[in-house]
Amino acid sequence: QVQLVESGGGLVQAGDSLRLSCAASGDTFSSFAMGWFRQAPGKEREFVAVISRTGSTTHYGDSVKGRFTISRDNAKSTVYLQMNSLKPEDTAVYYCAVTRRSLGYYESDFGTWGQGTQVTVSS
């Protein structure tokens, strides 16, 4: 069973950038597609991005297209989320997750989750 630990969150101003990292252990990282979700207070968990096991295919939620980039380094067993042009509406807890499917877009597609990292964007 793979274990996931997110890091890189923090407090930034609107227009700034952050890079989140998700380190995996306990299984063969390169065997799994990986995703990022976020959840703001009082709202449902929202799909952000997903990347195939080789990194050849990526998809993004409409609210982050053109601003966020997902990538992975299988040699380091790590997936990243580069976030540019951050807005206050991006404030949320960000979670990485593992799916056994080739790609996933729904919370139910992902079976293993990290603990989350807080991102706060001030105006």
Short mmCIF file of C-alpha atoms in Angstrom, two decimals, residues 30-89:
data_model
loop_
_atom_site.label_atom_id
_atom_site.label_comp_id
_atom_site.label_asym_id
_atom_site.label_seq_id
_atom_site.Cartn_x
_atom_site.Cartn_y
_atom_site.Cartn_z
CA SER A 30 5.66 4.44 -11.22
CA SER A 31 2.82 1.89 -11.36
CA PHE A 32 0.10 4.43 -10.47
CA ALA A 33 -1.62 7.46 -11.92
CA MET A 34 -1.68 10.39 -9.46
CA GLY A 35 -4.09 13.24 -8.84
CA TRP A 36 -4.47 16.49 -6.93
CA PHE A 37 -7.73 17.63 -5.30
CA ARG A 38 -8.56 20.59 -3.09
CA GLN A 39 -11.21 21.39 -0.51
CA ALA A 40 -12.16 24.85 0.74
CA PRO A 41 -14.14 25.38 3.98
CA GLY A 42 -17.80 24.48 3.50
CA LYS A 43 -17.30 23.17 -0.05
CA GLU A 44 -17.03 19.78 -1.72
CA ARG A 45 -13.67 18.32 -2.61
CA GLU A 46 -12.75 19.54 -6.11
CA PHE A 47 -10.70 17.89 -8.88
CA VAL A 48 -7.55 19.88 -9.73
CA ALA A 49 -5.28 17.73 -11.93
CA VAL A 50 -4.29 14.17 -12.81
CA ILE A 51 -1.21 12.63 -14.45
CA SER A 52 -0.72 9.18 -15.97
CA ARG A 53 1.83 6.76 -14.56
CA THR A 54 4.46 7.71 -17.16
CA GLY A 55 3.66 11.43 -17.12
CA SER A 56 2.68 11.40 -20.79
CA THR A 57 -0.96 12.48 -20.20
CA THR A 58 -2.36 15.24 -17.97
CA HIS A 59 -5.80 16.79 -17.38
CA TYR A 60 -6.92 19.80 -15.34
CA GLY A 61 -10.03 21.18 -13.75
CA ASP A 62 -11.52 24.16 -15.56
CA SER A 63 -10.78 26.58 -12.72
CA VAL A 64 -7.00 25.99 -12.87
CA LYS A 65 -6.32 25.44 -16.59
CA GLY A 66 -3.51 27.66 -17.83
CA ARG A 67 -2.28 28.42 -14.31
CA PHE A 68 -1.40 25.05 -12.71
CA THR A 69 0.90 22.31 -14.01
CA ILE A 70 1.13 18.74 -12.69
CA SER A 71 4.33 16.75 -13.18
CA ARG A 72 6.09 13.74 -11.73
CA ASP A 73 9.59 12.42 -11.18
CA ASN A 74 9.37 8.65 -10.86
CA ALA A 75 13.06 8.36 -9.94
CA LYS A 76 12.27 10.47 -6.84
CA SER A 77 8.82 8.92 -6.24
CA THR A 78 7.34 12.44 -6.19
CA VAL A 79 4.48 14.25 -7.93
CA TYR A 80 4.37 18.06 -8.11
CA LEU A 81 1.77 20.77 -8.58
CA GLN A 82 3.18 24.07 -9.85
CA MET A 83 0.67 26.83 -9.09
CA ASN A 84 1.09 30.21 -10.80
CA SER A 85 -0.99 33.39 -10.74
CA LEU A 86 -2.64 32.34 -7.50
CA LYS A 87 -6.02 33.84 -6.59
CA PRO A 88 -7.84 34.06 -3.25
CA GLU A 89 -10.33 31.49 -4.61
#
